[in-house]
XYZ file of C-alpha atoms in Angstrom:
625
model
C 39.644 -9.682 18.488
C 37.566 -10.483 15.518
C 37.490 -7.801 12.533
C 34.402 -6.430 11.886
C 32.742 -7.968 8.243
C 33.164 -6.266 5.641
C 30.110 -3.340 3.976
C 29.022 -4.611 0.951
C 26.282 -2.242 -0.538
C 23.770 -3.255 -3.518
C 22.661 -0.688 -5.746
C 21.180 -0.397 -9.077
C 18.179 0.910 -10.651
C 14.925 -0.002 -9.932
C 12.993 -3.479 -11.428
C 16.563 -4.798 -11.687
C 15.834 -7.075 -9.114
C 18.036 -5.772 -6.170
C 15.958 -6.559 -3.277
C 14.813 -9.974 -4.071
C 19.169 -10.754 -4.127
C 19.357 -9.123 -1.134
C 16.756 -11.572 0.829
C 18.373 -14.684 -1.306
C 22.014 -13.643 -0.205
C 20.499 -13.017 3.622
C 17.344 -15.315 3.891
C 15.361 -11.628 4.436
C 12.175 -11.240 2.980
C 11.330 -8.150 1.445
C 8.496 -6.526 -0.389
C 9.400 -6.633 -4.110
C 7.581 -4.464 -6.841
C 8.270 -4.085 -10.587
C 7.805 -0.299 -9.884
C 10.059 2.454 -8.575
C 10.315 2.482 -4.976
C 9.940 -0.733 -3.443
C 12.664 0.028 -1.563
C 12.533 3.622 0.161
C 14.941 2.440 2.968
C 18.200 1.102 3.616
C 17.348 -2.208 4.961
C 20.582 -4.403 6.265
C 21.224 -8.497 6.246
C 24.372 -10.665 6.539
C 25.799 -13.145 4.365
C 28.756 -15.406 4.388
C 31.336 -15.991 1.509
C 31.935 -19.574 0.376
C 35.145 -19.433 2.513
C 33.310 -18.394 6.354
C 33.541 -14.405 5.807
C 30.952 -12.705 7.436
C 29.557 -10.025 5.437
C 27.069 -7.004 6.008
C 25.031 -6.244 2.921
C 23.233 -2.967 3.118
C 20.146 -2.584 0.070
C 20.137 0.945 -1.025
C 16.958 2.123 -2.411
C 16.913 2.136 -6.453
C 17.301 4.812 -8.122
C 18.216 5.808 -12.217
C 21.216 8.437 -10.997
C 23.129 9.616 -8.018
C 22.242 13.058 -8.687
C 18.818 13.491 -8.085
C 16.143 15.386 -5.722
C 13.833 12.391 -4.426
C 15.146 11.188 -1.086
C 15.803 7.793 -2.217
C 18.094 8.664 -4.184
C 19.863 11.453 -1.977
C 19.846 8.272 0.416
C 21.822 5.588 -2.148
C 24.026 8.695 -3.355
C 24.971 9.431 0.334
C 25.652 5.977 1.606
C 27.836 5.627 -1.605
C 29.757 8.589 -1.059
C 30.019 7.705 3.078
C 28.268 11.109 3.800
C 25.223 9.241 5.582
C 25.050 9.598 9.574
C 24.087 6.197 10.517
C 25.269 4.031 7.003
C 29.463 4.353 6.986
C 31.162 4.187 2.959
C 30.628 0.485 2.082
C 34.022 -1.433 1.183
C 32.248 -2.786 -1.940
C 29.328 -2.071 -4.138
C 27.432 -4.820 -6.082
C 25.656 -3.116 -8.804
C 22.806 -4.925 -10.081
C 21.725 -4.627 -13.557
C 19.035 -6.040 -15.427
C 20.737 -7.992 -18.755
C 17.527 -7.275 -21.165
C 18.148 -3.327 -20.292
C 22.122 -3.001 -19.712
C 22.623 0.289 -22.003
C 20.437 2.090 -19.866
C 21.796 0.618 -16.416
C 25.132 0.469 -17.163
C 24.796 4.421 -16.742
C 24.491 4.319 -12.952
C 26.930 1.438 -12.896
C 29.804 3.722 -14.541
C 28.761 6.418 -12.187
C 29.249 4.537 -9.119
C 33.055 2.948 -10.834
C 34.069 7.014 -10.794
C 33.621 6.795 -7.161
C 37.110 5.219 -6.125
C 35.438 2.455 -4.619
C 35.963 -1.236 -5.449
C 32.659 -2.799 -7.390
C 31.000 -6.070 -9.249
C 28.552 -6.372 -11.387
C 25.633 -8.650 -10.672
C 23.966 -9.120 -14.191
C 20.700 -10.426 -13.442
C 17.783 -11.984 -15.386
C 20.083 -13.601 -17.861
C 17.554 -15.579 -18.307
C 14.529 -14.000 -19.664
C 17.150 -11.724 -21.484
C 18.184 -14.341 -23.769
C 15.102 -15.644 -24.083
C 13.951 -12.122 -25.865
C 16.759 -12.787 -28.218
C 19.974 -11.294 -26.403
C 23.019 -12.824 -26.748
C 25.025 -11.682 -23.692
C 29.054 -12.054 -23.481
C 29.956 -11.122 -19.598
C 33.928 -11.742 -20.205
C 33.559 -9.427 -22.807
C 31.830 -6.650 -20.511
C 34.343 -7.407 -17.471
C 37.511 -6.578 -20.155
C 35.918 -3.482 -21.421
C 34.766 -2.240 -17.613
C 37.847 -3.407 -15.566
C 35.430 -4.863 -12.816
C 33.842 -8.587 -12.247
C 30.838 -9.798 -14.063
C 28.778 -12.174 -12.612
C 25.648 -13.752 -14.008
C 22.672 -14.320 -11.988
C 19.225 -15.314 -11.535
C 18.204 -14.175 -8.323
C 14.901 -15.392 -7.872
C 16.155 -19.225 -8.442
C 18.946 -18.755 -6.453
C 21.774 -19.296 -9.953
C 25.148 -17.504 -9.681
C 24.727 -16.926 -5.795
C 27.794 -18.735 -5.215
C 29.686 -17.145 -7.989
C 28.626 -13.833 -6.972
C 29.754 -14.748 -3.194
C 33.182 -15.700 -4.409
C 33.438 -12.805 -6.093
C 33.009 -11.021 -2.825
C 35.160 -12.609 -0.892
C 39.390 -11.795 -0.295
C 40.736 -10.193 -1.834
C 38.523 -7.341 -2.728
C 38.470 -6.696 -6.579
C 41.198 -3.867 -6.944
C 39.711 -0.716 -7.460
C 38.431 0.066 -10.958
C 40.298 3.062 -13.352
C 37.389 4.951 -15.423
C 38.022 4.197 -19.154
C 35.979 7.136 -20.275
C 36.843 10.548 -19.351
C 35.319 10.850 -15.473
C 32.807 13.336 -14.294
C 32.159 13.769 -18.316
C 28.086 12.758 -18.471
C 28.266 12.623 -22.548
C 31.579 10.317 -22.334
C 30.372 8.337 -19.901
C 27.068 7.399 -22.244
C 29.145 6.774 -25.249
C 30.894 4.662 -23.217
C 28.158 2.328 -21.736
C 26.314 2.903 -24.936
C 29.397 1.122 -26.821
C 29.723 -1.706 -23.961
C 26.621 -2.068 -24.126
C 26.622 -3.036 -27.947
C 29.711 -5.349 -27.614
C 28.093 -7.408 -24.416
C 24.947 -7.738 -25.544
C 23.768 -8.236 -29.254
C 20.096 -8.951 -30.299
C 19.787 -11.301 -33.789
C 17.970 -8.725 -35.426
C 17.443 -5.142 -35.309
C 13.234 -4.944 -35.297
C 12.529 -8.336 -33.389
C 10.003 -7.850 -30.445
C 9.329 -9.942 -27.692
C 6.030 -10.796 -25.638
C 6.195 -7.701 -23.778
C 6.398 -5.581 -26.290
C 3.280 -7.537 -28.410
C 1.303 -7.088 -25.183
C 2.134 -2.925 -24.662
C 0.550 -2.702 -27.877
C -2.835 -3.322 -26.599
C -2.170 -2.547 -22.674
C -0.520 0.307 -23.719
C -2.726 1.499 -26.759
C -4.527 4.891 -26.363
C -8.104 3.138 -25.998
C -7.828 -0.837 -25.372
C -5.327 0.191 -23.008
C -7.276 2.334 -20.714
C -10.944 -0.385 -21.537
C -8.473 -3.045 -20.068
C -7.288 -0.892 -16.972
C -10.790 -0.322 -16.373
C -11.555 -4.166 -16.971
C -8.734 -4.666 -14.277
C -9.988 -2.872 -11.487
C -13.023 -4.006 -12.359
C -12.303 -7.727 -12.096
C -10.174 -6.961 -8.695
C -13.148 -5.403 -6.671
C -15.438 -7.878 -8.128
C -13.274 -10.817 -7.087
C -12.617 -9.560 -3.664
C -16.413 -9.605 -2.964
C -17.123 -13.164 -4.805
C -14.352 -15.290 -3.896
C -14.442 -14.181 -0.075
C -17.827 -15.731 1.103
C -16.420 -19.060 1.993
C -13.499 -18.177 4.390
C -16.122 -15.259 5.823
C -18.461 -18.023 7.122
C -15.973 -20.288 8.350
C -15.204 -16.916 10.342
C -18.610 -16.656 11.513
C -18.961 -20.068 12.456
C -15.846 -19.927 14.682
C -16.683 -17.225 16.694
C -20.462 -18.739 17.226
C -18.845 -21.828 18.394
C -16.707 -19.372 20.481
C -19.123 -17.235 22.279
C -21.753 -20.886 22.554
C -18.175 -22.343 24.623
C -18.113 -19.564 26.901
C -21.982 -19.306 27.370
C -22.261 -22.923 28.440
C -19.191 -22.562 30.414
C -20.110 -19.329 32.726
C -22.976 -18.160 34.347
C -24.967 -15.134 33.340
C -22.998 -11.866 34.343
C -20.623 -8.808 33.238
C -17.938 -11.141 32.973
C -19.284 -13.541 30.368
C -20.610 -10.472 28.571
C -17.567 -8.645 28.319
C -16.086 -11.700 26.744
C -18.814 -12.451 24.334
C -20.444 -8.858 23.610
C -16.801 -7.064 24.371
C -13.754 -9.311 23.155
C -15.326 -12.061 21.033
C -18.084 -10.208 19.484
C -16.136 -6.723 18.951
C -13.352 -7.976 17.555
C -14.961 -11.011 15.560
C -17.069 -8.428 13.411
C -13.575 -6.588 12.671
C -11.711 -9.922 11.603
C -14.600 -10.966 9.761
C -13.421 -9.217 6.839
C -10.140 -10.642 7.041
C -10.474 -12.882 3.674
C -11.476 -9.089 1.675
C -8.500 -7.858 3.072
C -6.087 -10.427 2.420
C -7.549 -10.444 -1.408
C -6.940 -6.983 -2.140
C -3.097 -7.059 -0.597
C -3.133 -10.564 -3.325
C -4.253 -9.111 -6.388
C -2.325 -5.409 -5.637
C 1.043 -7.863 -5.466
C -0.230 -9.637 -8.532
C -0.617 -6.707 -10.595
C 2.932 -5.509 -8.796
C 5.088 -8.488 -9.590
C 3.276 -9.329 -13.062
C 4.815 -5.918 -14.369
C 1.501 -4.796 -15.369
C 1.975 -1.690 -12.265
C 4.276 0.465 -14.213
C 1.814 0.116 -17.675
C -0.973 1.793 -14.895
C 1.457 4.319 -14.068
C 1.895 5.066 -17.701
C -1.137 5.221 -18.526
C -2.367 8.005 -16.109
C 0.227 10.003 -16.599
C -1.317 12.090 -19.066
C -4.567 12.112 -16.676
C -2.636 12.926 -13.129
C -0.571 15.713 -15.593
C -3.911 17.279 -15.301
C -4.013 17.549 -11.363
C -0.684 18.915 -11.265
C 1.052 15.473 -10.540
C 3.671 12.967 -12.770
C 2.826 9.436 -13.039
C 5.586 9.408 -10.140
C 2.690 10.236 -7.946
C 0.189 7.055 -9.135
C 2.461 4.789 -7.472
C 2.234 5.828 -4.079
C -1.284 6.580 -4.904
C -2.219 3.172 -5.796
C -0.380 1.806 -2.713
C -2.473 4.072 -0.821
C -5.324 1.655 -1.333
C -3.957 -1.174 0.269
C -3.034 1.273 3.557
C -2.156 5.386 3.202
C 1.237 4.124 5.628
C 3.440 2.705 2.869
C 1.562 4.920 0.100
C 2.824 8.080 1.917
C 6.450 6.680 2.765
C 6.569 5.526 -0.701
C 6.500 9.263 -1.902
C 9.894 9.144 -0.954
C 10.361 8.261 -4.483
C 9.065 11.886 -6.316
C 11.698 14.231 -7.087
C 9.890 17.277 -6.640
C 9.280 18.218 -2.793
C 6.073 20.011 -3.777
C 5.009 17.034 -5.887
C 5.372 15.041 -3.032
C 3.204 17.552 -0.028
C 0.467 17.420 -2.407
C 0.639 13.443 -3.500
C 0.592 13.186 0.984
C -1.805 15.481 1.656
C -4.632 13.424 -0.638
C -3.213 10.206 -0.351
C -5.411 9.141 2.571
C -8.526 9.729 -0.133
C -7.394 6.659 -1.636
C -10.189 4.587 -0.143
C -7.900 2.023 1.590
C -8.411 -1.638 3.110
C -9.719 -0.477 6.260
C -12.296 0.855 4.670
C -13.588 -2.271 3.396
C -15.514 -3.609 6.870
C -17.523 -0.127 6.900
C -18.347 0.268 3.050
C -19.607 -4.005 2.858
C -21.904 -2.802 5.750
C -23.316 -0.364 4.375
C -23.866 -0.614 0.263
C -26.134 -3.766 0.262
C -28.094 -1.587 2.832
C -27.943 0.903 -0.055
C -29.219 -1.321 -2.791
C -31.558 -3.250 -0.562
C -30.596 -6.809 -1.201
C -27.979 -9.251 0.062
C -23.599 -9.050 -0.277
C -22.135 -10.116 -3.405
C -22.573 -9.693 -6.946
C -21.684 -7.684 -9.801
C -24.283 -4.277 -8.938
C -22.309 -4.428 -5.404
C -18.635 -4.347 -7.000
C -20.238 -1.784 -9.594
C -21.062 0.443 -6.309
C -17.575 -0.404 -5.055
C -15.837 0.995 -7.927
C -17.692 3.951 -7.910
C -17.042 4.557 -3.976
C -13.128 4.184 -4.957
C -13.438 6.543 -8.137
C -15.192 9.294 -6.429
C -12.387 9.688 -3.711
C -9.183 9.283 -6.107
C -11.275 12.477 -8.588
C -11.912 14.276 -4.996
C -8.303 13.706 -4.482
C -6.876 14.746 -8.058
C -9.373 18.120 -7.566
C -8.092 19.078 -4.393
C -4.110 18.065 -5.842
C -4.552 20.416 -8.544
C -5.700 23.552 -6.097
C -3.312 22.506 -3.887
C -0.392 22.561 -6.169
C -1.166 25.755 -7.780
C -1.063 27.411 -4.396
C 2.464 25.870 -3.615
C 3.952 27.379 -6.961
C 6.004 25.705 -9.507
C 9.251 23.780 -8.620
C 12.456 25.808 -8.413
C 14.267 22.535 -10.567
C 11.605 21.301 -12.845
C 11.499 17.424 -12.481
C 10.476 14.674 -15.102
C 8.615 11.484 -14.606
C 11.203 8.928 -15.661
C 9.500 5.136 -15.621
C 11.096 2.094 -16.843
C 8.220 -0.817 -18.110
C 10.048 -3.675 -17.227
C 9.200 -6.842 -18.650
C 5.843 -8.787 -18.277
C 6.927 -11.884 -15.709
C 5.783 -14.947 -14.088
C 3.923 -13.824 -10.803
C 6.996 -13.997 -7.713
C 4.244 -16.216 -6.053
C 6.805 -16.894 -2.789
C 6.808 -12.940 -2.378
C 3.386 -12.532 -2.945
C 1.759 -14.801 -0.505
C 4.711 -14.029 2.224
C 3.611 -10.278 1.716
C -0.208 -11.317 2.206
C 0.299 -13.000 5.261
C 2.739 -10.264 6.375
C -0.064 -7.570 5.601
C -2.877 -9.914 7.347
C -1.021 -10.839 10.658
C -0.887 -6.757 10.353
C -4.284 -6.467 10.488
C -4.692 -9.335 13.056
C -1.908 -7.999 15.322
C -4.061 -4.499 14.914
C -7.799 -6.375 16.019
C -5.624 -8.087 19.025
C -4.648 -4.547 19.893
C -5.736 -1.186 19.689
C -9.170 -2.758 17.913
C -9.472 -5.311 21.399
C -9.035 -2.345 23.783
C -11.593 -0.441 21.778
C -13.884 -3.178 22.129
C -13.667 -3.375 25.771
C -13.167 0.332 26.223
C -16.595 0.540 24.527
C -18.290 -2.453 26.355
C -17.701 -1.175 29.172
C -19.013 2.725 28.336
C -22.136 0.971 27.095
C -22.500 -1.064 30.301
C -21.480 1.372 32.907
C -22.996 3.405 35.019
C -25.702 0.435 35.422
C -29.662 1.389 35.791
C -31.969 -1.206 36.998
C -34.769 -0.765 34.381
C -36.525 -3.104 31.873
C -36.439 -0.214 29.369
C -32.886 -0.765 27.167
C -33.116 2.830 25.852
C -33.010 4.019 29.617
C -30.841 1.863 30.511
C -28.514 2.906 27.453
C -28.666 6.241 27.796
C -27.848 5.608 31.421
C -24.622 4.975 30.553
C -21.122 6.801 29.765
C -22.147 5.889 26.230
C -25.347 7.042 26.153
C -24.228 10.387 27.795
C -21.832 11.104 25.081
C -24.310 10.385 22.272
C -26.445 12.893 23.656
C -23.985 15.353 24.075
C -22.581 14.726 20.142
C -25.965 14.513 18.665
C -26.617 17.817 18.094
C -23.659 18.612 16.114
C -24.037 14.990 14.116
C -27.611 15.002 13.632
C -27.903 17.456 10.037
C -25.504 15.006 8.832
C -28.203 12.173 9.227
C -26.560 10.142 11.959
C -27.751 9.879 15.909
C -25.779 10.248 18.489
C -24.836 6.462 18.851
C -23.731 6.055 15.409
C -21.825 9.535 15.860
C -20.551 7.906 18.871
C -19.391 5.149 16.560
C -17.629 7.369 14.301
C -15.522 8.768 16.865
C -14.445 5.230 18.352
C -12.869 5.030 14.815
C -10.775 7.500 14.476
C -8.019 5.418 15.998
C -8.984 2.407 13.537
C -11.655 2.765 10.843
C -12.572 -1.307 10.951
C -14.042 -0.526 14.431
C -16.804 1.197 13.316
C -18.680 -1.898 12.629
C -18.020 -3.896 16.015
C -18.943 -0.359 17.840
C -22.513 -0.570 15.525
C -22.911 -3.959 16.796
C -22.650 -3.124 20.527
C -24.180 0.383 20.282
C -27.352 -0.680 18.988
C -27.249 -4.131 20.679
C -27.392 -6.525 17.927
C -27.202 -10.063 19.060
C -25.412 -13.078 17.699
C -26.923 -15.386 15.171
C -25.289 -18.737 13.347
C -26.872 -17.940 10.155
C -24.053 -17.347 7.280
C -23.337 -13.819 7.215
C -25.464 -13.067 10.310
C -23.609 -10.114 12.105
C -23.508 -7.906 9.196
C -26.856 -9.278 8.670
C -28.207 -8.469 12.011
C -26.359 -4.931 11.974
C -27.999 -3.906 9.113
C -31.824 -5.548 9.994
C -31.349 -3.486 13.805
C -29.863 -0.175 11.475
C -33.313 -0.392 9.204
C -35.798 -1.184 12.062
C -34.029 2.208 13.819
C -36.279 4.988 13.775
C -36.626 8.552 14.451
C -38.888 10.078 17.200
C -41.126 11.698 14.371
C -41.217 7.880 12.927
C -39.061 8.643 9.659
C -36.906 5.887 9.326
C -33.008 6.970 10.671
C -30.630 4.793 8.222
C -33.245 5.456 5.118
C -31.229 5.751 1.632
C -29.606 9.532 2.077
C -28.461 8.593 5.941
C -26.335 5.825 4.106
C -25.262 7.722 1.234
C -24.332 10.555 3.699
C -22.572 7.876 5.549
C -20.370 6.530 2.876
C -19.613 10.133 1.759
C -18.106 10.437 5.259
C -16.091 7.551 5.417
C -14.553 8.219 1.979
C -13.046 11.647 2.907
C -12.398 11.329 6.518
C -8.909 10.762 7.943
C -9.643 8.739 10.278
C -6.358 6.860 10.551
C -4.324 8.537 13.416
C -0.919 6.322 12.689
C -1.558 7.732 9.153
C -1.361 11.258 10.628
C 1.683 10.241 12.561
C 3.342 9.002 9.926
C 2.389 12.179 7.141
C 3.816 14.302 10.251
C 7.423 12.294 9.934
C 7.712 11.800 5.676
C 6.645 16.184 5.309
C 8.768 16.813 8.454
C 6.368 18.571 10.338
C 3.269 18.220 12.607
C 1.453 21.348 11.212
C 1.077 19.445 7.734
C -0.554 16.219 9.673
C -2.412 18.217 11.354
C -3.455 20.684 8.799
C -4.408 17.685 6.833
C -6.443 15.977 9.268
C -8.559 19.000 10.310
C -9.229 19.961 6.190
C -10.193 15.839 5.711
C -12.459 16.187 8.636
C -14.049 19.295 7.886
C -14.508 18.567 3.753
C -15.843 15.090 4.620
C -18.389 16.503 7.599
C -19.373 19.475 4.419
C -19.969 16.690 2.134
C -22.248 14.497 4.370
C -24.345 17.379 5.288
C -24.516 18.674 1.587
C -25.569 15.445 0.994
C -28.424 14.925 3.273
C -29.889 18.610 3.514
C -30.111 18.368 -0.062
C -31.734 14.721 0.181
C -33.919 16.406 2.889
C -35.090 19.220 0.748
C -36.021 17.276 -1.976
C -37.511 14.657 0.518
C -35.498 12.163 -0.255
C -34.533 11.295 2.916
């Protein structure tokens, strides 16, 4: 009977580059970050040794200690110590340290030696280490630690085989602590002194690139005018660059519905796959190339190194809210999808830290948002997509939820009290880098066949759900507003108008809001069938057509019904809404109960339906509207 391989577990702090060895050593591809908490799981791969030996390699989340209160680390520190349920003790650890940064990571390295268990050290980045100066001497370290050193680049692939034989049989024996064990101040001389004989810069004041560069990303002004530049330059790209791809879009599904038009006769049939399938789901997927953007330049700004100078930076300004820069991580993640920002929470210390950064960080106006907001703000300023007033408006859409959500934080975490262990916000800047561009674009597509595998889902069944509550019950009439309200569709709009009508919205596009609760990008395919807006082969022509049929709408005293303070009140909605149910699903499983998601959903709903209404009546009184 064959043995079972042997556990071989990789730890190390975070930005040392643990999770891009782990998908080299097992052909995995991962997410990696320069920021704490890429990794908030254990995720598992095998590997074989030189000689055949199967091996399972487990990558524990990173983490700066194995005695700490954020539940990646209790993870890591568990696993180590075989106390985890489903993870048994591994039979070696591989503790990967970055060589630019070894006195501080040698720290949890010397920890994990106390543990009894046999270990190697992986000393990565050699590389870019001794190109800021460092002369590094691994023999040297391995004599004054007891345990292997192996130098590596994991991102080329150099020292893999090294590193392999080093894991093979025997085991390395068991290292003896040379320091006195479970003593924290010995055990920092220590690595502090290794430290110094293993790694030696030329001179004592010499600075590299990154550190030329912090003094202007980092400076107390220039830094924050280039943050701003930044985000700036992100939105503004999204919207400029993604024209192209969205008419080739366009084009295809014209030459799709035109196929099945010739093909079939007139019927419900061939309208439930042009109006209901094709068209419903086309006007989601349209804004596929936005999408796929924003997940780019997020990974850009990720693997560049330039996310942990952001995190620095608002600090000071999320101190204010009641939050550490731990918080601006998940935060910022939170605009690409609220899913991985709230499971990346997993990374604050502080339990109360982390409710709070959960409860608002759904207000971080994420990608799904896009399809509704490029709807509706050139209806807003009156002219065509694109351009640098429309990223301008953008900017300002994403700014007023994340101050909404840093308000709300700081009431919030003055009623939950201060922290029984006070916490600190602990950040390592790791060094500027060459964009990973293999991780990048495999985390792009990854995110966009997401987003696909979501339209040729739950979006598709909403489409045809919808189709057919706008076709059925059928009324022969010439009149489409009788025939409309005829239907299931048209009976719920009446019934919901009342209640969404001081808001500024009819029934149908309250009708529309409530389709997309279970995905907001359906909002826009549900305003295409709702108010019956047919197909064009002009560039840009469903958005087009969506807004021309949203302006020609009127009410029955004539005032027009999507005039300026309808849209605003619109927008206002869609920014503080949670309208995400797997988001609520997934806040209910990271706080660890259902009350919170729900809690959370009903406040989001409530303040967002306030703030819409606000809006308008105010508009109204003022006859704006």
């Amino acid at each position: 009977m064959e043995k079972p391989p042997e556990t071989v577990a990789l730890a190390g702090n975070p930005n040392t580059g643990k999770t891009t060895l782990f998908n080299a050593l097992c052909g995995a591809v991962e997410k990696v970050g320069n920021y704490a908490g890429a990794t908030v799981s254990v995720r598992r791969g095998q590997c074989y040794t030189p000689h055949g030996r199967k091996l399972e390699i487990i990558d524990l989340p990173g983490c700066y200690a194995l005695a700490g209160g954020s539940p990646d680390q209790r993870i890591a520190s568990d696993v180590l110590l075989g106390q985890h349920e489903k993870h048994p003790r591994p039979d070696l650890v591989v503790c990967v340290l970055d060589a630019s940064h070894l006195e501080r990571h040698l720290q949890l390295a010397l920890e994990i030696i106390e543990l009894g268990v046999p270990v190697i050290l992986a000393l990565n980045m050699v590389d870019m280490a001794e190109k800021s100066g460092l002369r590094l001497d691994p023999v040297k370290l391995s004599e004054e630690l007891g345990v292997p050193v192996v130098p590596i680049q994991a991102d080329r692939g150099k020292g893999l085989v090294e590193l392999k034989q080093a894991m093979g049989h025997p085991l390395p024996a068991v290292p003896e602590p040379l320091w006195e064990k479970g003593d924290a101040a010995s055990r920092t001389r220590f690595g502090l002194d290794a430290a110094e004989l293993a790694a030696r810069r030329p001179t004592l004041h010499s600075s590299n690139l990154s550190d030329r560069l912090d003094t202007v990303l980092l400076h107390p002004v220039f830094g924050w005018v280039c943050f701003i530049g930044i985000m700036f330059a992100l939105f503004w790209s999204i919207f400029s660059f993604a024209g192209i791809p969205m008419g080739w879009i366009e084009s295809l599904q014209d030459f799709l519905i035109g196929q099945v038009e010739n093909a079939m006769s007139e019927g419900d049939l061939r309208d439930l796959l042009t109006q209901g399938i094709i068209g419903g789901v086309g006007a989601v997927v349209i804004f596929l190339p936005q999408i796929l953007l924003l997940f780019f330049f997020i990974g850009l700004l990720e693997s560049s190194g330039y996310m942990a100078r952001a995190a620095f930076l608002m600090d000071g300004f999320m101190a204010k809210a009641g939050l550490s820069g731990k918080a601006f991580l998940p935060l910022l993640s939170s605009f690409a999808c609220a899913i991985p920002g709230v499971m990346a929470t997993r990374t604050i210390d502080s339990p109360k830290e982390r409710l709070v950064t959960i409860f608002v960080a759904p207000w971080m106006s994420c990608s799904a948002r896009l399809p509704v907001y490029l709807l509706l703000v050139p209806m807003l300023l009156g002219g065509s997509e694109g351009g640098s007033m429309q990223a301008l408006v953008f900017l300002s859409i994403y700014a007023l939820g994340t101050l909404t959500a840093f308000v709300v934080a700081r009431l919030l975490r003055g009623r939950l009290g201060p922290d029984e262990i006070k916490s600190h916000f602990l950040l390592e800047l790791p060094p500027y880098r060459l964009p990973q561009w293999r991780y990048i674009f495999r985390h792009v597509l990854d995110r966009g066949w997401a987003f696909l595998k979501n339209a040729g889902t739950v979006i598709l069944g909403i489409m045809i759900l919808l189709w057919a509550a706008t076709t059925y019950p059928k009324l022969e009439s010439d009149d489409p507003a009788e025939v409309l309200a005829h239907t299931v569709v048209g009976r719920v709009s009446h019934f919901i108008e009342p209640i969404v009508k001081p808001l500024g919205f009819d029934g149908r596009t309250g009708t529309a809001i409530l389709t997309s609760f279970a995905a907001r990008e359906v909002f826009v395919g549900s305003m295409a069938q709702l108010f019956h807006v047919q197909e064009s082969d002009d560039e840009q022509a469903m958005r087009g057509r969506i807004r021309t049929q949203m302006a020609a709408e009127t009410w029955p005293d004539g005032r027009p019904m999507f005039g300026p303070a309808a849209v605003i009140s619109l927008l206002i909605f869609y920014i503080y809404a949670l309208q995400c149910l797997p988001t609520s699903a997934v806040v209910a499983r990271e706080a660890g109960s259902w009350k919170w998601a729900v809690g959370q959903f009903l406040f989001m709903t409530l303040f967002a339906a306030g703030a819409s209404l606000l809006v308008y009546q105010t508009a109204r009184l003022f006859n704006l509207a």
